[in-house]
PDB file of C-alpha atoms and ligand atoms in Angstrom:
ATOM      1  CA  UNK A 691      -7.616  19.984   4.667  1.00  0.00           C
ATOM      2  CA  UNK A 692      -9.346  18.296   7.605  1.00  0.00           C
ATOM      3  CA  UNK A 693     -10.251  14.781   7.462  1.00  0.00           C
ATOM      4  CA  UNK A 694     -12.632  13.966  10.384  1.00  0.00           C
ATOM      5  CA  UNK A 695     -13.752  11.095  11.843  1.00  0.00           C
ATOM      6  CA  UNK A 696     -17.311  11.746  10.045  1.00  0.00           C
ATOM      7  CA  UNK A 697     -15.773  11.713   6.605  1.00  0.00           C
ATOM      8  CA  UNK A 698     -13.822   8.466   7.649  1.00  0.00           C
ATOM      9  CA  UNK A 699     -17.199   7.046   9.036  1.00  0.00           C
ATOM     10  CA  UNK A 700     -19.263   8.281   5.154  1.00  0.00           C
ATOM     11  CA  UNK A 701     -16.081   6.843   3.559  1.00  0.00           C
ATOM     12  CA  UNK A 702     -16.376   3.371   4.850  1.00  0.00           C
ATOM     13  CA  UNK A 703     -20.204   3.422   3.633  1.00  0.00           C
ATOM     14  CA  UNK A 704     -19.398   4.496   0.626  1.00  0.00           C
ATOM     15  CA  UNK A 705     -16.477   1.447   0.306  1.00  0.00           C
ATOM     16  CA  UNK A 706     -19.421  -0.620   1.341  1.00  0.00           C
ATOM     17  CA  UNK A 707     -21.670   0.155  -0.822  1.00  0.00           C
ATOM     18  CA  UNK A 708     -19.406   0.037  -4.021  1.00  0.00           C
ATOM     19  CA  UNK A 709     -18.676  -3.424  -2.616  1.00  0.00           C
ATOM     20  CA  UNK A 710     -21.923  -4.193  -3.246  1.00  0.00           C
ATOM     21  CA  UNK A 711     -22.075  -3.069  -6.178  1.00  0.00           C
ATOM     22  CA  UNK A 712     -19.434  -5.769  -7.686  1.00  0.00           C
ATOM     23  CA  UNK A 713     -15.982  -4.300  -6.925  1.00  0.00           C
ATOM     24  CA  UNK A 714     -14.081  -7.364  -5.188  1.00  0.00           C
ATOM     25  CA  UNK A 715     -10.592  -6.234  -5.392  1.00  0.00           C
ATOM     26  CA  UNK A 716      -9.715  -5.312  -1.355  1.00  0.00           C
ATOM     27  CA  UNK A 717      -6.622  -3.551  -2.280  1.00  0.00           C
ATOM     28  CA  UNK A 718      -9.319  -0.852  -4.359  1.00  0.00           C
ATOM     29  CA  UNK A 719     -11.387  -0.953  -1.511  1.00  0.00           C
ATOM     30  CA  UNK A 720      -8.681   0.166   0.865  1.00  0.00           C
ATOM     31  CA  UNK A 721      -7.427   2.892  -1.783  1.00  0.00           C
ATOM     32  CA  UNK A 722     -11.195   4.128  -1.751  1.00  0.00           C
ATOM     33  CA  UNK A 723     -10.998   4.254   1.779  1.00  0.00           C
ATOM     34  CA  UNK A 724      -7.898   5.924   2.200  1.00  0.00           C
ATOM     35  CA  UNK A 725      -8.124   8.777   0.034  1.00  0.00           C
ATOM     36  CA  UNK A 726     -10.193  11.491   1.147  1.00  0.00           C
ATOM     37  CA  UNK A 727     -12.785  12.626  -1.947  1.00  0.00           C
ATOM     38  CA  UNK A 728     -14.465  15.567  -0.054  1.00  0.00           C
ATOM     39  CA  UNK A 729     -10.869  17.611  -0.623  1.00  0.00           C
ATOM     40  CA  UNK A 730     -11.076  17.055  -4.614  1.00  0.00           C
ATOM     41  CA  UNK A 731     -14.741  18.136  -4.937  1.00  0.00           C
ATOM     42  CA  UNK A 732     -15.500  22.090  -5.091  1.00  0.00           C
ATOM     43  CA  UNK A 733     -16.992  23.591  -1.544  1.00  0.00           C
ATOM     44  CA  UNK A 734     -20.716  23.608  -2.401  1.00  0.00           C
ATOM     45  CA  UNK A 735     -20.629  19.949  -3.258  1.00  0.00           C
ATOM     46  CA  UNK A 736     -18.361  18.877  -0.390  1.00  0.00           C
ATOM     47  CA  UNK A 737     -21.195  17.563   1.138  1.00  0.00           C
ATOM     48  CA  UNK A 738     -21.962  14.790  -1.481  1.00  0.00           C
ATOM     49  CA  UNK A 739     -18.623  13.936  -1.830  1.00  0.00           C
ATOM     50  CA  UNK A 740     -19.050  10.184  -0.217  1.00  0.00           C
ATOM     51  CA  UNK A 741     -22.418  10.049  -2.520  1.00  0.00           C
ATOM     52  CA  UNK A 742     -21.424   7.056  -4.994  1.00  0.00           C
ATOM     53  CA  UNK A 743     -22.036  10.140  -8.063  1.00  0.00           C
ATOM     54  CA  UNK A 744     -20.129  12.266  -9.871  1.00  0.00           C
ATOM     55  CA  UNK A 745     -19.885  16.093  -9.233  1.00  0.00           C
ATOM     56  CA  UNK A 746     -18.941  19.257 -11.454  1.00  0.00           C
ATOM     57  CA  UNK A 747     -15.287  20.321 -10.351  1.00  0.00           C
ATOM     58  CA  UNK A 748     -13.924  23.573 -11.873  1.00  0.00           C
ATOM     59  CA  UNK A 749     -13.704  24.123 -15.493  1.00  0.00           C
ATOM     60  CA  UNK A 750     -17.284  22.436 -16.618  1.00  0.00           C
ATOM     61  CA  UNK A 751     -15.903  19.089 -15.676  1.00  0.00           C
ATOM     62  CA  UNK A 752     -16.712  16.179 -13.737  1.00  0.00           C
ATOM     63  CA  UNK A 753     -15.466  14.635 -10.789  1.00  0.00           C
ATOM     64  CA  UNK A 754     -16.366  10.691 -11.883  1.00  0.00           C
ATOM     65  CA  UNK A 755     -18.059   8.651  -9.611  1.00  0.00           C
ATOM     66  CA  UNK A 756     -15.961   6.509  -7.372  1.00  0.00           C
ATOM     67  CA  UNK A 757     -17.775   3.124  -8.627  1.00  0.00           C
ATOM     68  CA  UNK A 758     -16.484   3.818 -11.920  1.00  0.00           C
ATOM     69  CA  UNK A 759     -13.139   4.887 -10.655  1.00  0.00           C
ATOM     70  CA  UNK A 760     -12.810   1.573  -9.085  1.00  0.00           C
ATOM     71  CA  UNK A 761     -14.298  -0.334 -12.194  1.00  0.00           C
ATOM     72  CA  UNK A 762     -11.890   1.131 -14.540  1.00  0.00           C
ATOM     73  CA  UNK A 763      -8.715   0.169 -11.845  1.00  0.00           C
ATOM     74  CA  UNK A 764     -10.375  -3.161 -11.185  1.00  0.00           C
ATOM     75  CA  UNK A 765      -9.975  -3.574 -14.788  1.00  0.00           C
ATOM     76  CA  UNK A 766      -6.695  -2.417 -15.056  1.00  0.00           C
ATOM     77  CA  UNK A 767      -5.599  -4.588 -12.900  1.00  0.00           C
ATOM     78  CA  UNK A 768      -3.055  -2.414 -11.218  1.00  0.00           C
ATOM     79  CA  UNK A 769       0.298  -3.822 -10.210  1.00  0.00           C
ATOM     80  CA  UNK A 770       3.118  -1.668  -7.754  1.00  0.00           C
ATOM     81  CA  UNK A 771       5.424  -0.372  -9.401  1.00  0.00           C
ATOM     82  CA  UNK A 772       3.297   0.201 -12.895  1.00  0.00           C
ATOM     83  CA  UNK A 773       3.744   2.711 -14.701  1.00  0.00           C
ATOM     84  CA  UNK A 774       0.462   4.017 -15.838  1.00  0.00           C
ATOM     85  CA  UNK A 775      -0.607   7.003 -17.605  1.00  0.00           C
ATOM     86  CA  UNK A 776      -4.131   8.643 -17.096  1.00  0.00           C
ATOM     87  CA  UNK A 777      -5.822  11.035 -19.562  1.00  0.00           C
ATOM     88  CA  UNK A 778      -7.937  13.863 -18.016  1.00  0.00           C
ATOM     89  CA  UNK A 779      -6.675  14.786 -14.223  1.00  0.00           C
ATOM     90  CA  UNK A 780      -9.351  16.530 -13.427  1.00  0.00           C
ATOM     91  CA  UNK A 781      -9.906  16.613  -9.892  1.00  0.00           C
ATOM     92  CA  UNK A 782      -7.086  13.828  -9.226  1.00  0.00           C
ATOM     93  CA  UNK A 783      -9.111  11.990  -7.565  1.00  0.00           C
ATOM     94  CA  UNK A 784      -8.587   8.875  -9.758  1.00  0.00           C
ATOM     95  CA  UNK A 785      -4.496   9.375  -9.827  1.00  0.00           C
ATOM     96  CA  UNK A 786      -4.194   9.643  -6.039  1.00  0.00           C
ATOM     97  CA  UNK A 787      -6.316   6.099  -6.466  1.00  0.00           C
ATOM     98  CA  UNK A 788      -3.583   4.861  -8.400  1.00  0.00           C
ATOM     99  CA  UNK A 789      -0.964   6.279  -6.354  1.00  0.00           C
ATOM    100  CA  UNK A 790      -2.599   4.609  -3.293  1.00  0.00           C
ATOM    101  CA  UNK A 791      -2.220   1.254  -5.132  1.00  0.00           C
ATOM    102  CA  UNK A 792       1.811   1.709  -5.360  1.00  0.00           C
ATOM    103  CA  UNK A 793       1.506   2.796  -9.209  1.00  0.00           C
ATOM    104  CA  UNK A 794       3.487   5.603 -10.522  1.00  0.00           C
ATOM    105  CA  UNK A 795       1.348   7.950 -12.552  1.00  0.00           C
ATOM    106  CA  UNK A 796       1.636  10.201 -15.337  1.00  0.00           C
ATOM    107  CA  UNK A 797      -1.497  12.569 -15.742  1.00  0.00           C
ATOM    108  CA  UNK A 798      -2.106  15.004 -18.343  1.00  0.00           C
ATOM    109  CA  UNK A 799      -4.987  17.809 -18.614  1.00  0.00           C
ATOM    110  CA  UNK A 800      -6.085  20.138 -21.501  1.00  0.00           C
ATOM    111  CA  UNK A 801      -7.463  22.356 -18.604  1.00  0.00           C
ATOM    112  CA  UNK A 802      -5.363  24.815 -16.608  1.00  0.00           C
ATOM    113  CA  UNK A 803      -7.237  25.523 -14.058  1.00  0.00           C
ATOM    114  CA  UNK A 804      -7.817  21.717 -13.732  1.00  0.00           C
ATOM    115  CA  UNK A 805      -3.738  21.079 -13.683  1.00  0.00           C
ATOM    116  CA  UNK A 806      -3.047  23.769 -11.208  1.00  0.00           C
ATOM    117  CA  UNK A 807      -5.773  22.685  -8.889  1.00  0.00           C
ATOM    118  CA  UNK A 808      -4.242  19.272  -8.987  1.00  0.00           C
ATOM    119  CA  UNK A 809      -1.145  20.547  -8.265  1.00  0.00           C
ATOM    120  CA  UNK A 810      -2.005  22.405  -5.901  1.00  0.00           C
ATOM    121  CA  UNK A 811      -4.227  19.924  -3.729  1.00  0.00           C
ATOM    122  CA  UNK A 812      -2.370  16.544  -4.503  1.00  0.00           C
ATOM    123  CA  UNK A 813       1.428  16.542  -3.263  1.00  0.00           C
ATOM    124  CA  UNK A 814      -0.365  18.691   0.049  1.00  0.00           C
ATOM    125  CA  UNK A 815      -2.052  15.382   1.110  1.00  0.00           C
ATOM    126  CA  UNK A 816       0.572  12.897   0.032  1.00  0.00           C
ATOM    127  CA  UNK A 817       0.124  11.892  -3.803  1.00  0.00           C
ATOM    128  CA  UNK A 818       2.874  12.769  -6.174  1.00  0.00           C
ATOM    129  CA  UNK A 819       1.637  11.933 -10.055  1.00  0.00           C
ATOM    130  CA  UNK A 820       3.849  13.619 -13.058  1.00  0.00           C
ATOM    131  CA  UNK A 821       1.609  16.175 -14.065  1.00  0.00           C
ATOM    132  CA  UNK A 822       1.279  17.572 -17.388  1.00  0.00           C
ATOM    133  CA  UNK A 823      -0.730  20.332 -19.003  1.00  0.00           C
ATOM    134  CA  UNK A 824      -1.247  19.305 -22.537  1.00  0.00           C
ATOM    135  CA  UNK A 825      -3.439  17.633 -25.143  1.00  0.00           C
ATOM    136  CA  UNK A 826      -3.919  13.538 -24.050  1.00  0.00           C
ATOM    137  CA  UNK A 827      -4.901  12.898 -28.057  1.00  0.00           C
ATOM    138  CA  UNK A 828      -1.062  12.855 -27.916  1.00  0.00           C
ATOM    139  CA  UNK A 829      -0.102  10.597 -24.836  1.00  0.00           C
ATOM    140  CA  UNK A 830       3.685  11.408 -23.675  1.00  0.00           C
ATOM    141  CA  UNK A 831       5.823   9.252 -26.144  1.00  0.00           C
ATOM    142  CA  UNK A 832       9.113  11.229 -24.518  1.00  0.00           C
ATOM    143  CA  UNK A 833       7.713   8.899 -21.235  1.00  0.00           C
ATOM    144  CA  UNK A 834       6.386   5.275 -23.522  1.00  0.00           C
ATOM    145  CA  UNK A 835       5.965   2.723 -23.109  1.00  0.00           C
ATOM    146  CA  UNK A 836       3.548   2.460 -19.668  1.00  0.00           C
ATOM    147  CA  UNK A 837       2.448  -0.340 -18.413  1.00  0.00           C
ATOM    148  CA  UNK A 838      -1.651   0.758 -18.621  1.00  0.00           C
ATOM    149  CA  UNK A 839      -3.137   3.584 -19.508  1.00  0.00           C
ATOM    150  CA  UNK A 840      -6.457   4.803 -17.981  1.00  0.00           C
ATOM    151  CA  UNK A 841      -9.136   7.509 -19.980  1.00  0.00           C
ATOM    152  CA  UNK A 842     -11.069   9.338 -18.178  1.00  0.00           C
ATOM    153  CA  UNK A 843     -13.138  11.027 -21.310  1.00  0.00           C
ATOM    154  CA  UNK A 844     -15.072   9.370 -24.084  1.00  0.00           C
ATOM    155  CA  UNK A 845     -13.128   8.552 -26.890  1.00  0.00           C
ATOM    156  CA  UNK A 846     -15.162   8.341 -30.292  1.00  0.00           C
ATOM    157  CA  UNK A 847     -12.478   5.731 -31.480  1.00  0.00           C
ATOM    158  CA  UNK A 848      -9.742   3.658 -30.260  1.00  0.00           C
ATOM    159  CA  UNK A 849      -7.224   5.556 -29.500  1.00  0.00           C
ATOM    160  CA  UNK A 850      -4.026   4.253 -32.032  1.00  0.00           C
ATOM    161  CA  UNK A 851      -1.310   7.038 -31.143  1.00  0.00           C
ATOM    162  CA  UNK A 852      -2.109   5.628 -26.959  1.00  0.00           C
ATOM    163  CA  UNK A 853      -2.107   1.978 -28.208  1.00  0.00           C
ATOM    164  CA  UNK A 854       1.726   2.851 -29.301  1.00  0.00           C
ATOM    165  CA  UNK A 855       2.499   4.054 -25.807  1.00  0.00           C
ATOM    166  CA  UNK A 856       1.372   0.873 -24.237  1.00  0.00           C
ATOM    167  CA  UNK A 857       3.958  -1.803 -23.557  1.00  0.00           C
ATOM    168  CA  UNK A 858       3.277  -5.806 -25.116  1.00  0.00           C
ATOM    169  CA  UNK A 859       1.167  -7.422 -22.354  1.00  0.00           C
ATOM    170  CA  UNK A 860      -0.420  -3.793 -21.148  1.00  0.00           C
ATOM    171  CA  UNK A 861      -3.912  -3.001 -20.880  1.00  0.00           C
ATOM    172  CA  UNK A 862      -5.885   0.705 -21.723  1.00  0.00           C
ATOM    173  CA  UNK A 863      -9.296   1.167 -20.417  1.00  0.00           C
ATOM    174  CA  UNK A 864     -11.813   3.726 -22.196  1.00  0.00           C
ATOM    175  CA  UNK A 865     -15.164   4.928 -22.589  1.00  0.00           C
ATOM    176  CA  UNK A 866     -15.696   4.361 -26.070  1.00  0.00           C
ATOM    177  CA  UNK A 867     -18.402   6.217 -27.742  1.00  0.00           C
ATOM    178  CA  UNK A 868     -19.886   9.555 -28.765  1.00  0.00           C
ATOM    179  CA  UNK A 869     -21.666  11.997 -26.727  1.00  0.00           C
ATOM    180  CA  UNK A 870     -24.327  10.573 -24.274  1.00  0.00           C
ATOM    181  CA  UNK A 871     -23.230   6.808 -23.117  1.00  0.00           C
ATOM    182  CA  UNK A 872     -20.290   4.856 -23.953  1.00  0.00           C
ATOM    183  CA  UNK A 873     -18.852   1.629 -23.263  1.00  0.00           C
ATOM    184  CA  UNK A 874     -16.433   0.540 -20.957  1.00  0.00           C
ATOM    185  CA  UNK A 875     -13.819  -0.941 -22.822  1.00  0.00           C
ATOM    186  CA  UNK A 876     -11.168  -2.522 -22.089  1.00  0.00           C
ATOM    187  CA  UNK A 877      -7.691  -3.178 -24.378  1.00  0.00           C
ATOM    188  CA  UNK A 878      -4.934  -5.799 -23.878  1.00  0.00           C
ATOM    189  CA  UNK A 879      -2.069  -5.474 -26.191  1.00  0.00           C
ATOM    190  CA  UNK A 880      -0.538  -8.988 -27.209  1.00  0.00           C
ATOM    191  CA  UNK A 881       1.904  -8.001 -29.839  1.00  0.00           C
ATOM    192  CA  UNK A 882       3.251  -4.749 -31.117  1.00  0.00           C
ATOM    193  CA  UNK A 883       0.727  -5.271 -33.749  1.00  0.00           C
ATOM    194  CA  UNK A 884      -2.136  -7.051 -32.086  1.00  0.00           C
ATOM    195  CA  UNK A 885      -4.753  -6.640 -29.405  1.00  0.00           C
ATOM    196  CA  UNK A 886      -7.708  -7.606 -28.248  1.00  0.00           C
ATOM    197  CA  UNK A 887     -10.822  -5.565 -26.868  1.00  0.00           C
ATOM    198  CA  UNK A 888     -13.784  -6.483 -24.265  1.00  0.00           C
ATOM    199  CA  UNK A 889     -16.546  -4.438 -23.464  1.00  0.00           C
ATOM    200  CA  UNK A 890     -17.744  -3.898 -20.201  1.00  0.00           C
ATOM    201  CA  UNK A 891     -21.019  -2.160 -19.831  1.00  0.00           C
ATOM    202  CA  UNK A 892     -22.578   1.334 -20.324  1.00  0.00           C
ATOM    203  CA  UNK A 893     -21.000   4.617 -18.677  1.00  0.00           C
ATOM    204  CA  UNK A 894     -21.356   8.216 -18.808  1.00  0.00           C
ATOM    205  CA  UNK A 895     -18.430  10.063 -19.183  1.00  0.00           C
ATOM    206  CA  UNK A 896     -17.109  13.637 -20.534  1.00  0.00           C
ATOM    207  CA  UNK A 897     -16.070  14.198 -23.768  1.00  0.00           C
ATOM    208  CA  UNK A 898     -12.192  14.393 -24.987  1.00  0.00           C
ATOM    209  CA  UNK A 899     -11.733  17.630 -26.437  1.00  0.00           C
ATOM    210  CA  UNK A 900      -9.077  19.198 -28.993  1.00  0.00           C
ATOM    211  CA  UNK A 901      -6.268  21.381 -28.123  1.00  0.00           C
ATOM    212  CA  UNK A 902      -5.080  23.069 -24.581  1.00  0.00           C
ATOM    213  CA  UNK A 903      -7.673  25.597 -22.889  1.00  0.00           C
TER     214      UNK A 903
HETATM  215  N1  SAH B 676      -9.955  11.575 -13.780  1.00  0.00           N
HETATM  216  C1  SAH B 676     -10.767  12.698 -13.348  1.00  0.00           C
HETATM  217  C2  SAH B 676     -12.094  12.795 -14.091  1.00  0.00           C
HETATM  218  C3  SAH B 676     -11.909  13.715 -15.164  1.00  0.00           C
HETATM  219  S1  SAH B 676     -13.251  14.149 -16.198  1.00  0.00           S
HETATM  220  C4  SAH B 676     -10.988  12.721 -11.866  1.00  0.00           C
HETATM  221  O1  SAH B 676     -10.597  11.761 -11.191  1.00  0.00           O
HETATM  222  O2  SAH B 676     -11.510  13.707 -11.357  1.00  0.00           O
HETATM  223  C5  SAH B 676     -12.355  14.166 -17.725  1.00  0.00           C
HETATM  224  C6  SAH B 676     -11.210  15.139 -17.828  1.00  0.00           C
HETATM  225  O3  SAH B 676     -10.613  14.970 -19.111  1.00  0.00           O
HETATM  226  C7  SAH B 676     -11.628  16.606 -17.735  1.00  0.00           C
HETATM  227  O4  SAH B 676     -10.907  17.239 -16.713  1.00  0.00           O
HETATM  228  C8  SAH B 676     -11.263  17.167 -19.110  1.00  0.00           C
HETATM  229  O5  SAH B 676     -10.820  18.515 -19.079  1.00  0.00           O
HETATM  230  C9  SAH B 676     -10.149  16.223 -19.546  1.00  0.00           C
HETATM  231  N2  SAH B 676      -9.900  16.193 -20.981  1.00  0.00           N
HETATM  232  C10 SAH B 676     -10.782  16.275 -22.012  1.00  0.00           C
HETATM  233  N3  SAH B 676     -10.139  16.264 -23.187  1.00  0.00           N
HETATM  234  C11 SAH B 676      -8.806  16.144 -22.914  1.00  0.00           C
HETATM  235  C12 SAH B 676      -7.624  16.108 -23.723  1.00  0.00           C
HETATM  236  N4  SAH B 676      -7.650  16.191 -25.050  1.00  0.00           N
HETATM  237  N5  SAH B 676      -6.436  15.990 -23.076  1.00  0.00           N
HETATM  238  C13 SAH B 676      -6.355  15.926 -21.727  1.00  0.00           C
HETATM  239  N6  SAH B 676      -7.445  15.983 -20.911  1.00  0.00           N
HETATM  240  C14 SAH B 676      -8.651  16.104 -21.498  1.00  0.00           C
END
């Protein structure tokens, strides 16, 4: 659990270099450089962990890459106190982001071995999401209506069951698309009935995946 001043020093490189890359929000920047990726990331990879790439975590999963973790807050537009939900914990990485940025998250995984090791790791360095083991196709509706929701696996198709979840004036980012590259899209809902969608360049994410493993 050690956070030395070499990670701190890789850390602010890596905040610099996503900078550069287009993230402008400071309050992401901080977040990025407050939480400590090398704990999320499996021991043989612990070295890359301020690399601006994803990693396999447990589970044939991906940690993402923190550029796209920022780009899909930064498009959020996270507000304290929101209430967002995020599909696929994996590694946590991207809720203890959120929690960072004064949200209050709800996170579900299909993956066991995924939720425990979030469980495990997350509350030990500070970051208390709702966790839940359980199919994301479903959201939480006992929890609806959040203020955003954030998916972190490709979706083949928006998402209508999530869109319910989502409170007038929220926004849901997604990769949207099949296997290979999708696009980063995001959703603001105007009306109970209405929204609109912008697209936001090409990404490479997981699949979502039916049923609880
Ligand atoms: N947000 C993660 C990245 C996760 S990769 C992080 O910060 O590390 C995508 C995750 O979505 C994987 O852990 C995968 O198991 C999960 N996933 C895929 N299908 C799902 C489903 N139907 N419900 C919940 N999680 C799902």
């Amino acid at each position: 659990m050690e956070d030395t001043y070499l990670h701190k020093g890789l850390r602010k490189k890596l905040v610099e270099e996503i900078k550069g890359k287009g993230i402008k929000d400071k309050r992401i920047l901080e977040a990025i450089n407050k939480v400590p990726r090398h704990l999320f990331m499996d021991s043989s990879f612990v070295h890359f962990a301020y690399k601006d790439q994803a990693f396999p975590i447990a589970a044939n999963q991906t940690i993402s890459q923190p550029f796209t973790v920022a780009f899909q807050t930064q498009l959020l537009d996270i507000q304290k106190g929101d209430k967002v939900l995020e599909i696929g914990t994996g590694s946590g990485y991207q809720a203890a982001i959120l929690l960072a940025l004064g949200a209050k998250v709800y996170t579900i995984e299909r993956q066991k071995a995924l939720n425990i090791g979030a469980q495990n790791l997350l509350p030990k360095i500070g970051y208390r999401p709702h966790f839940f083991y359980g199919d994301g196709f479903q959201g939480l509706p006992t929890y609806a209506p959040f203020d955003k929701v954030i998916i972190t696996a490709a979706f083949n198709e928006i998402p209508d069951k999530l869109v319910e979840q989502l409170k007038v004036g929220g926004k849901m980012v997604l990769p949207l698309g099949g296997r290979g590259t999708q696009i980063m899209t995001l959703l603001e809902k105007y009306s109970e009935k209405d929204y609109k969608i912008s697209e936001h360049g090409a990404f490479v994410f997981v699949p979502m995946l039916k049923g609880k493993v």
